[in-house]
Amino acid sequence: MAAELGAGLRIFRDILRRADKNDDGKLSFDEFKAYFADGILSGEELHELFHTIDTHNTDNLDTEELCEYFSQHLGEYENVLSVLEDLNITILKAMDKTKKDYQEASNLEQFVTRFLLKETLNQLQSLQTSLECAMETTEEQTRQERSANCSDGHEGQGPTKPEVLSVQWPEKRSARRLQRNNSLSPNSPHFNTGWTEEDSQWMTQINRLQKLIDRLEKKDLKLEPFEEEVLEENARSHIMIVQRQMSVVEEEIEEFRLALKQYVESASAQGGCLHVSIQKLPNDSRFIVYEFWENSNAWNSHLQTNYSKTFQRSNVDFLETPELITTMLVPASWWVLNNN
């Protein structure tokens, strides 16, 4: 079957390999749900989709069934995926040649290579930003449409409540309070040292943000009259906050802690990283990592580092479900940073 996959469809072989947690060459419904759940489709809708794709009626999905279903719906994305396949091969070939030739090249040739690598990365990051905006827009539009359908007076006839699988919050506000009482940082006892004054200040800022979200959920937030903030010349306008939510396989927690410790130490030393803080929910194998970066470029550059890629690869074995990453830009003036 592998040799018969058409242009744009080879990605589904990789999808199955990543979603197939027990490496049996097929996807059970639980594996399918863990990988494909988007926080919008309900569990019932996911179950219906699974059986629609399962044309062999085996209660499992294989690469052939995934390709057969999605090939009917690719549209313009058939060309996109086909180009990405070719681009992936082309970049790997270029990286291989760079590895062989760079050390023996002249200073000018090495400069050109570094410049081209940087510009290639910039182009890819620009595309990533566009795709992220498109994803956020389509998801928000769908949520609004489904919410309108649920509240248009046809009680019981609207779509069922979406199932969020990456992180399940029984009660958001109470869960956050538990998080505040179980906070870890790179300097916490789990990482061999105690709390520092700077950690306390950063946690104060995190709690400020969480309280603001609580107020938004209660819908009792009163906005102040419009006031334009004038930035000083060369002032940093925004910082990037990244929240990574990870549910770890119980048997892998200790190994995950070691990998997380190495990741946090490397990220904290990375240029552009302002702070990293870790929280673990009590009586649960769920970790939440908060990362603070000077800007989105610093975060995107961090994602390309070897230590970040190593951590992402190790998470394939450590996590029960794919991690949920949320990013947000906030005004730098909101945060009081103590660099002394």
Short mmCIF file of C-alpha atoms in Angstrom, two decimals:
data_model
loop_
_atom_site.label_atom_id
_atom_site.label_comp_id
_atom_site.label_asym_id
_atom_site.label_seq_id
_atom_site.Cartn_x
_atom_site.Cartn_y
_atom_site.Cartn_z
CA MET A 1 0.00 0.00 0.00
CA ALA A 2 2.90 2.37 0.80
CA ALA A 3 4.04 2.46 -2.84
CA GLU A 4 0.51 3.23 -4.07
CA LEU A 5 -0.02 6.42 -2.05
CA GLY A 6 -0.64 9.35 -4.37
CA ALA A 7 0.67 12.89 -4.15
CA GLY A 8 -0.37 14.59 -0.94
CA LEU A 9 -1.44 11.35 0.72
CA ARG A 10 1.87 10.09 2.10
CA ILE A 11 1.32 12.33 5.11
CA PHE A 12 -1.37 9.93 6.32
CA ARG A 13 1.20 7.19 6.71
CA ASP A 14 3.03 9.49 9.11
CA ILE A 15 -0.23 10.47 10.84
CA LEU A 16 -1.05 6.84 11.51
CA ARG A 17 2.47 6.19 12.82
CA ARG A 18 2.24 9.11 15.28
CA ALA A 19 -1.32 8.34 16.40
CA ASP A 20 -0.69 4.60 16.77
CA LYS A 21 0.36 4.52 20.43
CA ASN A 22 0.70 0.74 20.74
CA ASP A 23 2.50 0.31 17.38
CA ASP A 24 0.14 -2.36 16.05
CA GLY A 25 -0.17 -0.68 12.64
CA LYS A 26 -3.78 0.46 13.07
CA LEU A 27 -5.85 2.95 15.04
CA SER A 28 -8.41 2.00 17.65
CA PHE A 29 -11.17 4.49 18.41
CA ASP A 30 -9.35 5.68 21.54
CA GLU A 31 -6.18 6.35 19.52
CA PHE A 32 -8.21 8.06 16.80
CA LYS A 33 -10.03 10.22 19.36
CA ALA A 34 -6.81 11.22 21.14
CA TYR A 35 -5.19 12.37 17.89
CA PHE A 36 -8.06 13.87 15.91
CA ALA A 37 -10.12 15.54 18.68
CA ASP A 38 -10.06 19.32 18.11
CA GLY A 39 -12.11 20.53 21.06
CA ILE A 40 -15.08 21.26 18.77
CA LEU A 41 -16.46 17.90 17.64
CA SER A 42 -18.26 16.02 20.40
CA GLY A 43 -17.42 12.46 21.39
CA GLU A 44 -20.51 11.24 19.52
CA GLU A 45 -19.49 13.10 16.36
CA LEU A 46 -15.97 11.67 16.58
CA HIS A 47 -17.42 8.18 16.99
CA GLU A 48 -19.62 8.67 13.93
CA LEU A 49 -16.66 9.94 11.90
CA PHE A 50 -14.55 6.95 12.99
CA HIS A 51 -17.13 4.46 11.72
CA THR A 52 -17.57 6.44 8.49
CA ILE A 53 -13.85 6.08 7.79
CA ASP A 54 -13.85 2.40 8.90
CA THR A 55 -15.15 1.02 5.60
CA HIS A 56 -13.62 -2.40 6.38
CA ASN A 57 -15.83 -2.63 9.50
CA THR A 58 -12.95 -3.85 11.69
CA ASP A 59 -13.30 -1.25 14.49
CA ASN A 60 -9.79 -0.15 13.52
CA LEU A 61 -8.44 2.24 10.90
CA ASP A 62 -5.49 1.63 8.58
CA THR A 63 -3.59 3.92 6.20
CA GLU A 64 -5.70 2.83 3.23
CA GLU A 65 -8.96 3.82 4.96
CA LEU A 66 -7.56 7.19 6.10
CA CYS A 67 -6.35 7.96 2.56
CA GLU A 68 -9.62 6.80 1.00
CA TYR A 69 -11.67 9.10 3.23
CA PHE A 70 -9.51 12.23 3.25
CA SER A 71 -8.69 12.03 -0.48
CA GLN A 72 -12.35 12.86 -1.15
CA HIS A 73 -12.08 16.09 0.85
CA LEU A 74 -8.58 17.44 0.20
CA GLY A 75 -9.54 20.03 -2.43
CA GLU A 76 -6.77 22.62 -2.76
CA TYR A 77 -4.92 20.98 0.11
CA GLU A 78 -3.98 18.08 -2.17
CA ASN A 79 -1.56 20.47 -3.90
CA VAL A 80 -0.45 21.91 -0.56
CA LEU A 81 0.36 18.52 0.94
CA SER A 82 2.06 17.39 -2.26
CA VAL A 83 4.30 20.47 -2.26
CA LEU A 84 5.08 19.95 1.44
CA GLU A 85 6.19 16.39 0.73
CA ASP A 86 8.55 17.63 -1.99
CA LEU A 87 9.72 20.52 0.21
CA ASN A 88 10.51 18.16 3.07
CA ILE A 89 12.65 15.98 0.81
CA THR A 90 14.38 19.01 -0.73
CA ILE A 91 15.20 20.54 2.66
CA LEU A 92 16.56 17.25 4.01
CA LYS A 93 18.81 16.94 0.95
CA ALA A 94 20.02 20.52 1.45
CA MET A 95 20.70 19.86 5.14
CA ASP A 96 22.66 16.74 4.28
CA LYS A 97 24.80 18.62 1.75
CA THR A 98 25.32 21.49 4.22
CA LYS A 99 26.52 19.03 6.84
CA LYS A 100 29.08 17.59 4.43
CA ASP A 101 30.34 20.81 2.83
CA TYR A 102 30.07 23.55 5.46
CA GLN A 103 33.25 22.88 7.42
CA GLU A 104 35.45 22.93 4.31
CA ALA A 105 33.77 26.01 2.79
CA SER A 106 35.34 29.48 2.77
CA ASN A 107 34.25 32.17 5.22
CA LEU A 108 32.09 33.85 2.59
CA GLU A 109 30.51 30.57 1.53
CA GLN A 110 29.76 29.77 5.17
CA PHE A 111 28.16 33.21 5.57
CA VAL A 112 25.95 32.63 2.53
CA THR A 113 24.91 29.22 3.92
CA ARG A 114 23.97 30.72 7.29
CA PHE A 115 22.09 33.54 5.59
CA LEU A 116 20.11 31.13 3.39
CA LEU A 117 19.29 28.91 6.36
CA LYS A 118 18.01 31.94 8.28
CA GLU A 119 15.90 33.17 5.37
CA THR A 120 14.49 29.69 4.75
CA LEU A 121 13.49 29.54 8.41
CA ASN A 122 11.93 33.03 8.21
CA GLN A 123 9.84 32.00 5.21
CA LEU A 124 8.64 28.84 6.93
CA GLN A 125 7.80 30.74 10.13
CA SER A 126 5.84 33.28 8.09
CA LEU A 127 3.82 30.46 6.56
CA GLN A 128 3.32 28.96 10.02
CA THR A 129 1.95 32.26 11.32
CA SER A 130 -0.52 32.47 8.44
CA LEU A 131 -1.67 28.91 9.04
CA GLU A 132 -2.08 29.52 12.77
CA CYS A 133 -4.23 32.59 12.07
CA ALA A 134 -6.37 30.57 9.65
CA MET A 135 -6.78 27.79 12.23
CA GLU A 136 -7.80 30.21 14.98
CA THR A 137 -10.27 31.98 12.68
CA THR A 138 -11.97 28.80 11.46
CA GLU A 139 -12.16 27.33 14.96
CA GLU A 140 -13.66 30.50 16.42
CA GLN A 141 -16.15 30.77 13.57
CA THR A 142 -17.26 27.17 14.10
CA ARG A 143 -17.60 27.67 17.87
CA GLN A 144 -19.75 30.76 17.33
CA GLU A 145 -21.97 28.97 14.81
CA ARG A 146 -22.43 25.96 17.09
CA SER A 147 -23.09 28.20 20.07
CA ALA A 148 -25.73 30.09 18.07
CA ASN A 149 -27.37 26.82 17.04
CA CYS A 150 -27.51 25.71 20.67
CA SER A 151 -29.14 28.94 21.85
CA ASP A 152 -31.58 29.66 19.03
CA GLY A 153 -34.54 28.23 20.94
CA HIS A 154 -34.29 24.64 19.67
CA GLU A 155 -33.30 23.07 22.95
CA GLY A 156 -32.00 19.55 22.56
CA GLN A 157 -31.65 19.86 18.79
CA GLY A 158 -28.31 21.70 18.60
CA PRO A 159 -24.94 20.02 18.46
CA THR A 160 -23.78 18.30 21.59
CA LYS A 161 -21.13 19.88 23.77
CA PRO A 162 -17.64 19.48 22.31
CA GLU A 163 -15.28 17.11 24.05
CA VAL A 164 -11.86 18.54 24.91
CA LEU A 165 -9.53 15.61 25.31
CA SER A 166 -6.06 17.08 25.70
CA VAL A 167 -6.83 18.52 29.13
CA GLN A 168 -10.10 17.86 30.95
CA TRP A 169 -11.13 20.59 33.39
CA PRO A 170 -13.87 19.38 35.79
CA GLU A 171 -14.24 22.98 37.04
CA LYS A 172 -11.97 25.61 35.56
CA ARG A 173 -11.80 28.00 38.47
CA SER A 174 -11.34 25.36 41.16
CA ALA A 175 -8.73 23.62 39.00
CA ARG A 176 -6.77 26.84 38.72
CA ARG A 177 -6.81 27.29 42.48
CA LEU A 178 -5.33 23.81 42.82
CA GLN A 179 -2.66 24.72 40.28
CA ARG A 180 -1.69 27.80 42.28
CA ASN A 181 -1.04 25.66 45.33
CA ASN A 182 1.05 23.13 43.41
CA SER A 183 3.46 25.26 41.46
CA LEU A 184 6.93 24.15 40.45
CA SER A 185 9.70 26.14 38.89
CA PRO A 186 13.12 25.23 37.52
CA ASN A 187 14.38 26.02 41.04
CA SER A 188 11.76 24.00 42.95
CA PRO A 189 12.57 20.98 45.17
CA HIS A 190 11.91 18.69 42.21
CA PHE A 191 14.78 20.46 40.49
CA ASN A 192 17.10 20.38 43.53
CA THR A 193 16.86 24.02 44.77
CA GLY A 194 14.33 26.22 46.59
CA TRP A 195 12.04 29.08 45.64
CA THR A 196 13.64 32.41 44.70
CA GLU A 197 12.21 35.91 45.01
CA GLU A 198 12.01 36.16 41.22
CA ASP A 199 9.92 32.94 41.04
CA SER A 200 7.46 34.46 43.54
CA GLN A 201 7.14 37.62 41.47
CA TRP A 202 6.49 35.66 38.30
CA MET A 203 3.87 33.50 40.00
CA THR A 204 2.18 36.71 41.17
CA GLN A 205 1.96 37.77 37.54
CA ILE A 206 0.61 34.36 36.49
CA ASN A 207 -2.07 34.55 39.17
CA ARG A 208 -3.02 38.04 37.96
CA LEU A 209 -3.66 36.61 34.52
CA GLN A 210 -5.63 33.67 35.94
CA LYS A 211 -7.83 36.00 38.02
CA LEU A 212 -8.53 38.04 34.91
CA ILE A 213 -9.63 34.87 33.08
CA ASP A 214 -11.83 33.97 36.06
CA ARG A 215 -13.55 37.35 35.86
CA LEU A 216 -14.08 36.94 32.12
CA GLU A 217 -15.68 33.54 32.70
CA LYS A 218 -18.05 35.08 35.26
CA LYS A 219 -18.79 37.86 32.74
CA ASP A 220 -18.59 40.53 35.46
CA LEU A 221 -15.60 42.33 33.99
CA LYS A 222 -16.07 46.10 33.74
CA LEU A 223 -13.90 47.68 31.09
CA GLU A 224 -12.30 51.03 31.76
CA PRO A 225 -12.89 53.90 29.30
CA PHE A 226 -10.63 53.81 26.27
CA GLU A 227 -7.16 55.03 27.06
CA GLU A 228 -4.38 54.97 24.52
CA GLU A 229 -1.02 53.80 25.79
CA VAL A 230 1.95 55.60 24.27
CA LEU A 231 5.06 53.45 24.19
CA GLU A 232 8.47 54.89 24.84
CA GLU A 233 10.95 54.75 22.00
CA ASN A 234 12.57 51.30 21.69
CA ALA A 235 10.25 49.97 24.42
CA ARG A 236 9.25 46.31 24.24
CA SER A 237 5.55 46.39 23.33
CA HIS A 238 4.52 42.78 23.95
CA ILE A 239 5.78 39.55 25.40
CA MET A 240 4.74 36.04 24.41
CA ILE A 241 3.16 33.74 26.98
CA VAL A 242 3.08 30.04 26.08
CA GLN A 243 1.06 27.47 28.03
CA ARG A 244 1.88 23.79 27.41
CA GLN A 245 -0.49 21.22 28.92
CA MET A 246 0.77 17.63 29.05
CA SER A 247 -0.89 14.48 30.38
CA VAL A 248 1.88 11.99 31.14
CA VAL A 249 1.64 8.19 31.10
CA GLU A 250 1.75 7.14 34.76
CA GLU A 251 4.61 4.69 34.26
CA GLU A 252 6.71 7.33 32.45
CA ILE A 253 6.48 10.19 34.99
CA GLU A 254 10.01 9.85 36.37
CA GLU A 255 11.57 9.69 32.91
CA PHE A 256 9.39 12.62 31.86
CA ARG A 257 10.58 14.66 34.86
CA LEU A 258 14.19 14.15 33.82
CA ALA A 259 13.45 15.16 30.22
CA LEU A 260 11.44 18.17 31.44
CA LYS A 261 14.27 19.25 33.77
CA GLN A 262 16.77 19.20 30.89
CA TYR A 263 14.33 21.07 28.65
CA VAL A 264 13.63 23.78 31.26
CA GLU A 265 17.33 24.29 31.99
CA SER A 266 18.10 24.66 28.27
CA ALA A 267 15.11 26.92 27.57
CA SER A 268 15.92 29.16 30.55
CA ALA A 269 19.41 29.71 29.16
CA GLN A 270 18.08 30.52 25.69
CA GLY A 271 18.31 34.11 24.52
CA GLY A 272 14.87 35.72 24.57
CA CYS A 273 13.49 33.47 27.33
CA LEU A 274 12.27 35.56 30.26
CA HIS A 275 11.06 32.80 32.56
CA VAL A 276 9.79 29.21 32.70
CA SER A 277 7.40 27.98 35.39
CA ILE A 278 5.92 24.50 35.91
CA GLN A 279 2.73 23.42 37.65
CA LYS A 280 1.52 19.90 38.41
CA LEU A 281 -2.03 19.10 39.41
CA PRO A 282 -2.40 17.07 42.64
CA ASN A 283 -3.20 13.38 42.36
CA ASP A 284 -2.84 13.63 38.60
CA SER A 285 -0.17 13.06 35.98
CA ARG A 286 -0.90 16.37 34.27
CA PHE A 287 1.80 19.05 33.95
CA ILE A 288 1.37 22.66 32.85
CA VAL A 289 4.40 24.62 31.68
CA TYR A 290 4.29 28.42 31.38
CA GLU A 291 6.97 29.97 29.19
CA PHE A 292 7.55 33.72 28.87
CA TRP A 293 9.39 34.96 25.77
CA GLU A 294 10.46 38.42 24.68
CA ASN A 295 8.44 38.09 21.44
CA SER A 296 7.04 35.54 19.00
CA ASN A 297 10.29 35.43 17.04
CA ALA A 298 12.18 34.32 20.15
CA TRP A 299 9.59 31.56 20.72
CA ASN A 300 9.72 30.41 17.08
CA SER A 301 13.53 30.32 17.15
CA HIS A 302 13.38 28.29 20.36
CA LEU A 303 11.19 25.69 18.63
CA GLN A 304 13.94 25.08 16.08
CA THR A 305 16.63 24.31 18.67
CA ASN A 306 17.91 20.77 19.16
CA TYR A 307 16.87 20.59 22.82
CA SER A 308 13.30 21.63 21.96
CA LYS A 309 13.03 19.05 19.18
CA THR A 310 14.48 16.37 21.46
CA PHE A 311 11.86 17.16 24.11
CA GLN A 312 9.05 17.03 21.54
CA ARG A 313 10.26 13.67 20.23
CA SER A 314 10.48 12.19 23.73
CA ASN A 315 6.92 13.32 24.45
CA VAL A 316 5.64 10.91 21.81
CA ASP A 317 6.44 8.11 24.28
CA PHE A 318 5.75 10.00 27.51
CA LEU A 319 2.31 11.54 26.86
CA GLU A 320 -1.09 9.88 26.91
CA THR A 321 -2.47 12.39 24.38
CA PRO A 322 -0.85 15.08 22.20
CA GLU A 323 0.10 18.12 24.26
CA LEU A 324 -2.07 21.24 24.03
CA ILE A 325 -0.13 24.46 23.33
CA THR A 326 -1.71 27.89 23.74
CA THR A 327 0.11 31.14 22.95
CA MET A 328 -0.85 34.71 23.77
CA LEU A 329 0.76 38.12 23.31
CA VAL A 330 0.25 40.51 26.23
CA PRO A 331 1.41 44.12 26.66
CA ALA A 332 4.86 44.21 28.23
CA SER A 333 3.67 47.06 30.46
CA TRP A 334 1.41 44.60 32.32
CA TRP A 335 4.37 42.79 33.75
CA VAL A 336 6.74 44.08 36.36
CA LEU A 337 10.10 42.49 35.65
CA ASN A 338 12.84 42.51 38.25
CA ASN A 339 16.17 42.04 36.52
CA ASN A 340 18.28 42.85 39.58
#
